[in-house]
mmCIF file of N, CA and C in Angstrom:
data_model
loop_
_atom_site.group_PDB
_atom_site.id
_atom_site.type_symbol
_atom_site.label_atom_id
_atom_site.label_comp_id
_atom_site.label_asym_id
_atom_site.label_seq_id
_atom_site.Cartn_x
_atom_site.Cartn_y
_atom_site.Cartn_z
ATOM 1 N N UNK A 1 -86.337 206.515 -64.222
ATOM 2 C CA UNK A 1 -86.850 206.293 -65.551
ATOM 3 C C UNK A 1 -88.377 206.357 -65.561
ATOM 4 N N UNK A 2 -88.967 205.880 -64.377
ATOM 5 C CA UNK A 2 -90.413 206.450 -64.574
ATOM 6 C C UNK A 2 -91.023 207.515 -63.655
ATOM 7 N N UNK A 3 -90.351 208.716 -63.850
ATOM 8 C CA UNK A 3 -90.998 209.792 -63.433
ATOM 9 C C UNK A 3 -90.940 210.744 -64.609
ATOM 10 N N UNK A 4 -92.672 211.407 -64.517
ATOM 11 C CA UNK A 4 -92.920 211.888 -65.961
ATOM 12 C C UNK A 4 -92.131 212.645 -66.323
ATOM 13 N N UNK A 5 -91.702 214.030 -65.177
ATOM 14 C CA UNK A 5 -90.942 214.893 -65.372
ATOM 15 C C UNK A 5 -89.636 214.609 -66.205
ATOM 16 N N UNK A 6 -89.082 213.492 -66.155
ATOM 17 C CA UNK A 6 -87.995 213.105 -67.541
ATOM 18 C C UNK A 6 -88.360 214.060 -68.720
ATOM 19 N N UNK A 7 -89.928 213.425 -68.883
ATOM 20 C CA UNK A 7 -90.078 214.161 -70.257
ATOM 21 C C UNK A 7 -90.036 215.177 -70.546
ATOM 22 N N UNK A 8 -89.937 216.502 -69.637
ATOM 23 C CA UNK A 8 -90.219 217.658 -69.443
ATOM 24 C C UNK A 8 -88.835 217.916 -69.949
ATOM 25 N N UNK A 9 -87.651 217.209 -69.819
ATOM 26 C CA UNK A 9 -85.985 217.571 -70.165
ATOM 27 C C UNK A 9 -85.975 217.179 -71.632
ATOM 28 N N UNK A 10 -87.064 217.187 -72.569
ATOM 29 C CA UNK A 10 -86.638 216.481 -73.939
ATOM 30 C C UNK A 10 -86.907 217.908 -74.913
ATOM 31 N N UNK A 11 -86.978 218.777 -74.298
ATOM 32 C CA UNK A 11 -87.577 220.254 -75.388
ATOM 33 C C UNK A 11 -86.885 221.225 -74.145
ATOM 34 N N UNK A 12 -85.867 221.486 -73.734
ATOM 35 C CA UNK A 12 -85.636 222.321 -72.862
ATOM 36 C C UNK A 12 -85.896 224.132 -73.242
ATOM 37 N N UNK A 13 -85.712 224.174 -74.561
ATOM 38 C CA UNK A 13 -86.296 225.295 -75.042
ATOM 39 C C UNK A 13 -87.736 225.734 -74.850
ATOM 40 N N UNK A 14 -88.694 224.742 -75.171
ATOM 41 C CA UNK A 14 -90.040 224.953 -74.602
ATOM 42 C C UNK A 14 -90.491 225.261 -73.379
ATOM 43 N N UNK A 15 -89.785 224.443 -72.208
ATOM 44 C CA UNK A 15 -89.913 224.667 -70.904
ATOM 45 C C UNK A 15 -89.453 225.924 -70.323
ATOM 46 N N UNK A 16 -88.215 226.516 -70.785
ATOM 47 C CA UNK A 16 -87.589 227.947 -70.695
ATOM 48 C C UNK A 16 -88.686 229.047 -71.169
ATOM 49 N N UNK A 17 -88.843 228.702 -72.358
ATOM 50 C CA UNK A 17 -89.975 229.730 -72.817
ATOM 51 C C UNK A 17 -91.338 229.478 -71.841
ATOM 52 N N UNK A 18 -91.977 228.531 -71.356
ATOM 53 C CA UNK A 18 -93.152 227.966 -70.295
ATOM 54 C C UNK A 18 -93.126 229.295 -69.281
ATOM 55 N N UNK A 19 -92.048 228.799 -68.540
ATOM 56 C CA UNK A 19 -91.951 229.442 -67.407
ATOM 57 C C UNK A 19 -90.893 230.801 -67.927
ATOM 58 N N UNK A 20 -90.335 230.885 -68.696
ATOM 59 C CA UNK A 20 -89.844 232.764 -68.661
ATOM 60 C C UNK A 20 -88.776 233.140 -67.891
ATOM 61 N N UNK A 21 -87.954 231.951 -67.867
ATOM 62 C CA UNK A 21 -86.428 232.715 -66.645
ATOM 63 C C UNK A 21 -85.432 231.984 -67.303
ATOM 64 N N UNK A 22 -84.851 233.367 -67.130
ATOM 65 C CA UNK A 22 -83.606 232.698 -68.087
ATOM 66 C C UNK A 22 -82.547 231.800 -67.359
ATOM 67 N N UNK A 23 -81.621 230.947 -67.884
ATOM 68 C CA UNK A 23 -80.928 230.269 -67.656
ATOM 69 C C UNK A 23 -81.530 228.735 -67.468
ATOM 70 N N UNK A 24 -83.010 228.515 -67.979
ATOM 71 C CA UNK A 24 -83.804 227.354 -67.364
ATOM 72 C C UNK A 24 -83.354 226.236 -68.620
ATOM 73 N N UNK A 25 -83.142 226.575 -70.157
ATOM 74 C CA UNK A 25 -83.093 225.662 -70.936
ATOM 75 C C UNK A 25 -81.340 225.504 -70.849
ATOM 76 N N UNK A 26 -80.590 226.511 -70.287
ATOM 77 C CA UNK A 26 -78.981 225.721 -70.215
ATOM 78 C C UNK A 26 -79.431 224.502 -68.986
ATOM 79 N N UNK A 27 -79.785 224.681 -67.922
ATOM 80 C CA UNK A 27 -79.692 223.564 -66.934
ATOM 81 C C UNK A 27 -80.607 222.337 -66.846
ATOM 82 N N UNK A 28 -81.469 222.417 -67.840
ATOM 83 C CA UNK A 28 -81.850 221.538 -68.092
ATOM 84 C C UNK A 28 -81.085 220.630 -69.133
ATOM 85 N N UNK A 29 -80.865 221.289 -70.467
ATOM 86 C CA UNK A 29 -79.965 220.619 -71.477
ATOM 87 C C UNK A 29 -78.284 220.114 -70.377
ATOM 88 N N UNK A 30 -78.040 220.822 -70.161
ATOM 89 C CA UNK A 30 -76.562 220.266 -68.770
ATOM 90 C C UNK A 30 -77.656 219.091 -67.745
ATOM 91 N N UNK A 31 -78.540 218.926 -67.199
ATOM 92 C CA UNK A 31 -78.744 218.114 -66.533
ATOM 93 C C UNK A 31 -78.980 215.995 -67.640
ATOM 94 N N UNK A 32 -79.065 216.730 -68.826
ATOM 95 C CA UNK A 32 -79.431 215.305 -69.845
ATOM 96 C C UNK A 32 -77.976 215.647 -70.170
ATOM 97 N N UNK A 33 -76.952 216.244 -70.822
ATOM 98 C CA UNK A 33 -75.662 215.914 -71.312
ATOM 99 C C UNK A 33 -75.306 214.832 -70.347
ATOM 100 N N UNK A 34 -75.339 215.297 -68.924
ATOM 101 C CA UNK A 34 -74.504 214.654 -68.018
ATOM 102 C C UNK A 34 -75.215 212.889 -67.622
ATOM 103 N N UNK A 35 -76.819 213.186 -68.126
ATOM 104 C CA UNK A 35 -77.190 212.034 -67.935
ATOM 105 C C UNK A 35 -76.858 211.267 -69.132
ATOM 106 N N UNK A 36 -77.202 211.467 -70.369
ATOM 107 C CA UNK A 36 -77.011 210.849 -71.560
ATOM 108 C C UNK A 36 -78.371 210.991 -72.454
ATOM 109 N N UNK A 37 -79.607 211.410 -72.174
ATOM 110 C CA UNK A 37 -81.010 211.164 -72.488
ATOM 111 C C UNK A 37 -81.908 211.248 -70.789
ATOM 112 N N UNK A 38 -82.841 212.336 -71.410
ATOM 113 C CA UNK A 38 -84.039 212.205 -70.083
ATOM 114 C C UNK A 38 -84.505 211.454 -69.612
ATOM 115 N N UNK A 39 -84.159 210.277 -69.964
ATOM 116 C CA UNK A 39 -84.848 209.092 -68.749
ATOM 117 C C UNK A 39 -83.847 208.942 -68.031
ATOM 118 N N UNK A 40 -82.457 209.118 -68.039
ATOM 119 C CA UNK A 40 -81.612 208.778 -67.139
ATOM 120 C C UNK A 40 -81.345 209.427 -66.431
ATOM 121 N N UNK A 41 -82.344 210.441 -65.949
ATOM 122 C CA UNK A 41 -81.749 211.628 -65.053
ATOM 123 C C UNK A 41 -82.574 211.267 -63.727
ATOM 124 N N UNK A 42 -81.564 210.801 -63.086
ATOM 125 C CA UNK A 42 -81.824 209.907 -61.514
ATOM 126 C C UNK A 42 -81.183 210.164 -60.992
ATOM 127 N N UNK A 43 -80.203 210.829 -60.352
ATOM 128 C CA UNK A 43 -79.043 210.988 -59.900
ATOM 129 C C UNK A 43 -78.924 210.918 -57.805
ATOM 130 N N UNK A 44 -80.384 211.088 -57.670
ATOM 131 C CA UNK A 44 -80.493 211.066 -56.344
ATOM 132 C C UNK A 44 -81.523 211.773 -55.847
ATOM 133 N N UNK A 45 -81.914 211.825 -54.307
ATOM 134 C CA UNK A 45 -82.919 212.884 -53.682
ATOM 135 C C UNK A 45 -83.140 214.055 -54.238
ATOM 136 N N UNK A 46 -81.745 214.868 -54.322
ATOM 137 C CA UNK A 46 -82.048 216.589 -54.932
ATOM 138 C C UNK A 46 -81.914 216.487 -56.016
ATOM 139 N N UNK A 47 -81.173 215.197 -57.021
ATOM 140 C CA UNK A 47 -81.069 215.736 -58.414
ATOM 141 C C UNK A 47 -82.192 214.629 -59.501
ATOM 142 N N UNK A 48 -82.876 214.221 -58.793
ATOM 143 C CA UNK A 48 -83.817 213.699 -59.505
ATOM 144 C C UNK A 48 -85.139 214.614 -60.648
ATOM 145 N N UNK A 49 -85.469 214.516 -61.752
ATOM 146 C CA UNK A 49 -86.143 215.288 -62.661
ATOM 147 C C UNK A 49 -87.000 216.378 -61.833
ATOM 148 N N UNK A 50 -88.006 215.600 -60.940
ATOM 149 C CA UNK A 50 -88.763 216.774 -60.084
ATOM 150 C C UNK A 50 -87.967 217.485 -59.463
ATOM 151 N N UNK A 51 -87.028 217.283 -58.265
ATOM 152 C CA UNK A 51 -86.220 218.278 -57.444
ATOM 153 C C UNK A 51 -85.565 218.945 -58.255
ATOM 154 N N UNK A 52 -85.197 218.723 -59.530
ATOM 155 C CA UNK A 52 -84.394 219.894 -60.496
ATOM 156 C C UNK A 52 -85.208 220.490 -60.798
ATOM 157 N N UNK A 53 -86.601 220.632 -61.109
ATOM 158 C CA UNK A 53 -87.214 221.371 -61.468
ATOM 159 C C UNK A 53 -87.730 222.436 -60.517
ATOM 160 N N UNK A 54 -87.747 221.718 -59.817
ATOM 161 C CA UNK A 54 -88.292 222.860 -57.968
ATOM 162 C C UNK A 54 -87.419 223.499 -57.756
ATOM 163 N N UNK A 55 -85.888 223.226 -58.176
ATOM 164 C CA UNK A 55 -84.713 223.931 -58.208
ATOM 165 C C UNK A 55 -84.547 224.871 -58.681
ATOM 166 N N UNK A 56 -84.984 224.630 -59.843
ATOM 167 C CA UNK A 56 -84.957 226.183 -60.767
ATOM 168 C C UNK A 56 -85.330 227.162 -60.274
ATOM 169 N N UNK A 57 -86.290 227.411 -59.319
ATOM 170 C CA UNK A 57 -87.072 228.491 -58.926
ATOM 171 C C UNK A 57 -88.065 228.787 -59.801
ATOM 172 N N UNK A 58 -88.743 228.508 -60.487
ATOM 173 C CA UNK A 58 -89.762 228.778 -61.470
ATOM 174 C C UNK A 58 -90.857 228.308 -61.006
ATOM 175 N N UNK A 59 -91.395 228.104 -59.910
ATOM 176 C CA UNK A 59 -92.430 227.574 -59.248
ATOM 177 C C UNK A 59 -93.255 226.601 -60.128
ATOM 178 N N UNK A 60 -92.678 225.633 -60.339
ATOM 179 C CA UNK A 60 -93.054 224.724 -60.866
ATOM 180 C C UNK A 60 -93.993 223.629 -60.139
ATOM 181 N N UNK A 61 -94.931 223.240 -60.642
ATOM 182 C CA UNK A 61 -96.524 222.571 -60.311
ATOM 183 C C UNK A 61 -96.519 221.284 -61.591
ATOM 184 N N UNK A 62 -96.359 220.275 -60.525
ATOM 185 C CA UNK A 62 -96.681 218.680 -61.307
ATOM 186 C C UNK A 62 -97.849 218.815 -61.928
ATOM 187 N N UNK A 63 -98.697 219.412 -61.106
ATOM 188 C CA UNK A 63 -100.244 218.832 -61.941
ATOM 189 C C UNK A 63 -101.152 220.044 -62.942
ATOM 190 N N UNK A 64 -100.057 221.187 -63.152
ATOM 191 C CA UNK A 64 -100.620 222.111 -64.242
ATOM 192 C C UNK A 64 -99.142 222.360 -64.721
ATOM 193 N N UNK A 65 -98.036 222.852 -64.287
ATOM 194 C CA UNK A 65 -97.385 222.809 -65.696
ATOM 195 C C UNK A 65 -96.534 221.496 -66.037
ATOM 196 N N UNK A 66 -96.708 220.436 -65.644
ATOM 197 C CA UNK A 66 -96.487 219.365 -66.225
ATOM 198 C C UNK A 66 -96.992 218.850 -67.863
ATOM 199 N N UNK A 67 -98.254 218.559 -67.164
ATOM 200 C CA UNK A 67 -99.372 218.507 -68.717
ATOM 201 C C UNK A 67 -99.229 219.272 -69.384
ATOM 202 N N UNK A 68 -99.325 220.818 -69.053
ATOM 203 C CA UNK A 68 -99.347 221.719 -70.437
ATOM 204 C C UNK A 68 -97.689 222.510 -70.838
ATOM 205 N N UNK A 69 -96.804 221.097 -70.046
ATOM 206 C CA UNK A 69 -95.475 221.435 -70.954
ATOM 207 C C UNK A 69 -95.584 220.386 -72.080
ATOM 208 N N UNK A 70 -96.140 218.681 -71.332
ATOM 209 C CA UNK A 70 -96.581 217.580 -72.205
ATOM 210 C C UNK A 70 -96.442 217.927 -73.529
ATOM 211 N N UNK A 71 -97.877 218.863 -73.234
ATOM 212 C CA UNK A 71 -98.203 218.806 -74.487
ATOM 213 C C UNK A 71 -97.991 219.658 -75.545
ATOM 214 N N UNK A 72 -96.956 221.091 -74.799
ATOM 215 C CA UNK A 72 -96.321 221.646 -75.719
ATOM 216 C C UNK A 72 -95.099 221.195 -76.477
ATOM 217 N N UNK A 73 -94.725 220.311 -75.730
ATOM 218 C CA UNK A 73 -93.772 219.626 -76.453
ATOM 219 C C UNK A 73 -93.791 218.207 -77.255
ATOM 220 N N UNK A 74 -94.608 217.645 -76.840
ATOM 221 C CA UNK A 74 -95.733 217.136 -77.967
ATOM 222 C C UNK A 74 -95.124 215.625 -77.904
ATOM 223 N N UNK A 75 -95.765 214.305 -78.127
ATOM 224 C CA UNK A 75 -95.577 213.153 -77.565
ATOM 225 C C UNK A 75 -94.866 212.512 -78.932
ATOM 226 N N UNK A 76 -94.500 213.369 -79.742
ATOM 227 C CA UNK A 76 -93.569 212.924 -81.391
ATOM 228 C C UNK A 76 -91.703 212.905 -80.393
ATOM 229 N N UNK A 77 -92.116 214.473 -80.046
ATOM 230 C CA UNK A 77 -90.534 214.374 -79.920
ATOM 231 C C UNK A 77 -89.855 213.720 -78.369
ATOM 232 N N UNK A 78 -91.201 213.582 -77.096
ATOM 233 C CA UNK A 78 -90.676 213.077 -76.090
ATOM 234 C C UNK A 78 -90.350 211.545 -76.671
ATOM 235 N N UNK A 79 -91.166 210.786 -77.593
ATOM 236 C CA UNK A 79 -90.912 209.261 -78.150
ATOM 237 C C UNK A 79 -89.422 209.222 -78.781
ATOM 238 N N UNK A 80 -89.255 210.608 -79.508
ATOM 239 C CA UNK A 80 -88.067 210.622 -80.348
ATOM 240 C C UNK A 80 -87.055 210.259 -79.197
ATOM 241 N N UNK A 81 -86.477 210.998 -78.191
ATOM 242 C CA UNK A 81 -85.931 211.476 -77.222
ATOM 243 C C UNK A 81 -85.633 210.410 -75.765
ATOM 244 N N UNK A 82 -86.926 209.589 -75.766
ATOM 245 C CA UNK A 82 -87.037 208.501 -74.584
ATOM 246 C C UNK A 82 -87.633 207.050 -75.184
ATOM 247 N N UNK A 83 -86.711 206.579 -75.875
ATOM 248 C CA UNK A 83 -86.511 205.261 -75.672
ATOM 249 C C UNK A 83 -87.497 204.183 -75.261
ATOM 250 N N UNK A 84 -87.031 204.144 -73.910
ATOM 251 C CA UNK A 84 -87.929 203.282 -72.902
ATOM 252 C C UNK A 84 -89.371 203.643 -73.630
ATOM 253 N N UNK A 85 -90.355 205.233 -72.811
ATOM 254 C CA UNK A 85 -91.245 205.186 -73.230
ATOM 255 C C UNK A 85 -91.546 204.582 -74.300
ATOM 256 N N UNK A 86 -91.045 205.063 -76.082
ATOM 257 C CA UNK A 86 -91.208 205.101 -76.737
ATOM 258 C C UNK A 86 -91.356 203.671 -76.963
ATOM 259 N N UNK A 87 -90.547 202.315 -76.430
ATOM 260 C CA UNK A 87 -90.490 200.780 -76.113
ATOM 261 C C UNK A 87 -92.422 200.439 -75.746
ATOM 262 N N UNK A 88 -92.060 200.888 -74.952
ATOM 263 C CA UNK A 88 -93.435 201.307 -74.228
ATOM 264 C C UNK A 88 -94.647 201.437 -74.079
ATOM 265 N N UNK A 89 -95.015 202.427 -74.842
ATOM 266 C CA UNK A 89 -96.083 202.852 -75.781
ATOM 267 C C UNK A 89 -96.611 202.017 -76.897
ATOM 268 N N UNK A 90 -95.503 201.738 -77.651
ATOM 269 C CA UNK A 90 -95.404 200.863 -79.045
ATOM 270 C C UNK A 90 -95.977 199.644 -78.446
ATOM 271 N N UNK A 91 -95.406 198.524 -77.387
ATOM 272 C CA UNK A 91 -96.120 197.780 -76.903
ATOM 273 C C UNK A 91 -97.319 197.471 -76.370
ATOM 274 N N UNK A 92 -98.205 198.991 -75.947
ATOM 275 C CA UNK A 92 -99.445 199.409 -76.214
ATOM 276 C C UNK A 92 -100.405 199.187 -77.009
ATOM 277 N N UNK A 93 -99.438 200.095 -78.298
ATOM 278 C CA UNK A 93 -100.109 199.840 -79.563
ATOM 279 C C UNK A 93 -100.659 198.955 -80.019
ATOM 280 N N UNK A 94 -99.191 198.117 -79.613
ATOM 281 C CA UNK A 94 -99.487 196.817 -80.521
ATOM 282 C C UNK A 94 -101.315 196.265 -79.878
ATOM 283 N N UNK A 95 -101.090 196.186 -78.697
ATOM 284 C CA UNK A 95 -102.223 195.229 -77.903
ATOM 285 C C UNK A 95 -103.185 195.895 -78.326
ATOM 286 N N UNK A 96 -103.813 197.226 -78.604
ATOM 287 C CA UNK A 96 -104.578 197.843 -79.144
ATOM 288 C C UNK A 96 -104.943 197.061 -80.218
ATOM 289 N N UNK A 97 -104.316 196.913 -81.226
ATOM 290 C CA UNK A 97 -104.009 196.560 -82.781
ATOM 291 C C UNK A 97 -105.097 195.008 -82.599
ATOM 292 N N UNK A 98 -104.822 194.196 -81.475
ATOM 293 C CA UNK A 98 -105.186 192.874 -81.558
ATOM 294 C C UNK A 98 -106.869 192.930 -81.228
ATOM 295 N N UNK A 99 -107.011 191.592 -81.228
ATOM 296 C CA UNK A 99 -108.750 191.229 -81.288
ATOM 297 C C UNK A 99 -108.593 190.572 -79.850
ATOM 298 N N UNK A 100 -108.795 191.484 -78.630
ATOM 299 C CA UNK A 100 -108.625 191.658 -77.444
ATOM 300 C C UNK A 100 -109.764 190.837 -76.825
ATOM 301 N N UNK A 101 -111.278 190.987 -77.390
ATOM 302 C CA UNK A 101 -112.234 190.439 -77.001
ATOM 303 C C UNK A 101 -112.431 189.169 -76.986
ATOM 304 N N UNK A 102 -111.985 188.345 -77.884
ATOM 305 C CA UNK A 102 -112.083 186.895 -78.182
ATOM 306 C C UNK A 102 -110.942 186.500 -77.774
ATOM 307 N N UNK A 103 -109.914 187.155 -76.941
ATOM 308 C CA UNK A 103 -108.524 186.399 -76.631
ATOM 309 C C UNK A 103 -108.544 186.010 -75.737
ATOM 310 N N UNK A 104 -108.400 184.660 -75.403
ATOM 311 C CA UNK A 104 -108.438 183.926 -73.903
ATOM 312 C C UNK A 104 -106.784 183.842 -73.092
ATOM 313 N N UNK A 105 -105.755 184.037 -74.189
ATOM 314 C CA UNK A 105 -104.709 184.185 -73.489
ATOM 315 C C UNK A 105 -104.020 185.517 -73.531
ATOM 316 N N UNK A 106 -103.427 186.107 -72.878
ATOM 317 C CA UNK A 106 -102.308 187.256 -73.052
ATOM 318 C C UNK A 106 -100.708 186.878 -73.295
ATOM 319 N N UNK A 107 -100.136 187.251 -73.917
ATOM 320 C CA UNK A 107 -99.098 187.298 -74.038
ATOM 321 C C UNK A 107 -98.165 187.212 -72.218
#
């Protein structure tokens, strides 16, 4: 549940189109049916979000096409899609929202 690559399974169409080989948005969409939602795709050593992706053969790179799948797929619909994060984030917010400077206690 917290490896970013989850998010990368919430637009499998985008990621197919990213990298350009076909058959990449069926096995991704089949890797979340079987999980239920992209955060639950844990399944083990080889079938964890990153090793499926290294799987594909699409030479896939954590630290450039990660981000600029991010953000093609855009942080509306990974929130729509993941839950947790979306839990997450919002709890962020909130602390954002507060008068942080004058607060002597935290929640």
């Amino acid at each position: 549940m917290h490896e970013f690559e989850a998010w990368l399974f919430c637009a499998p169409g985008v990621a197919a189109e990213h990298f350009g080989k076909a058959g990449v948005a069926e096995k991704l969409e089949a890797a979340v049916l079987h999980a239920g939602e992209p955060e639950l795709i844990n399944h083990g050593a080889t079938t964890h979000p990153k090793a499926r992706l290294l799987g594909l053969g699409v030479g896939y790179k954590e630290t450039s096409d990660g981000p600029t799948l991010i953000e093609k797929i855009g942080l509306a619909t990974i929130r729509e899609k993941c839950a947790h994060l979306s839990t997450w984030l919002t709890q962020l917010e909130a602390l954002g929202q507060g008068d942080c400077q004058n607060r002597t206690e935290w929640p």
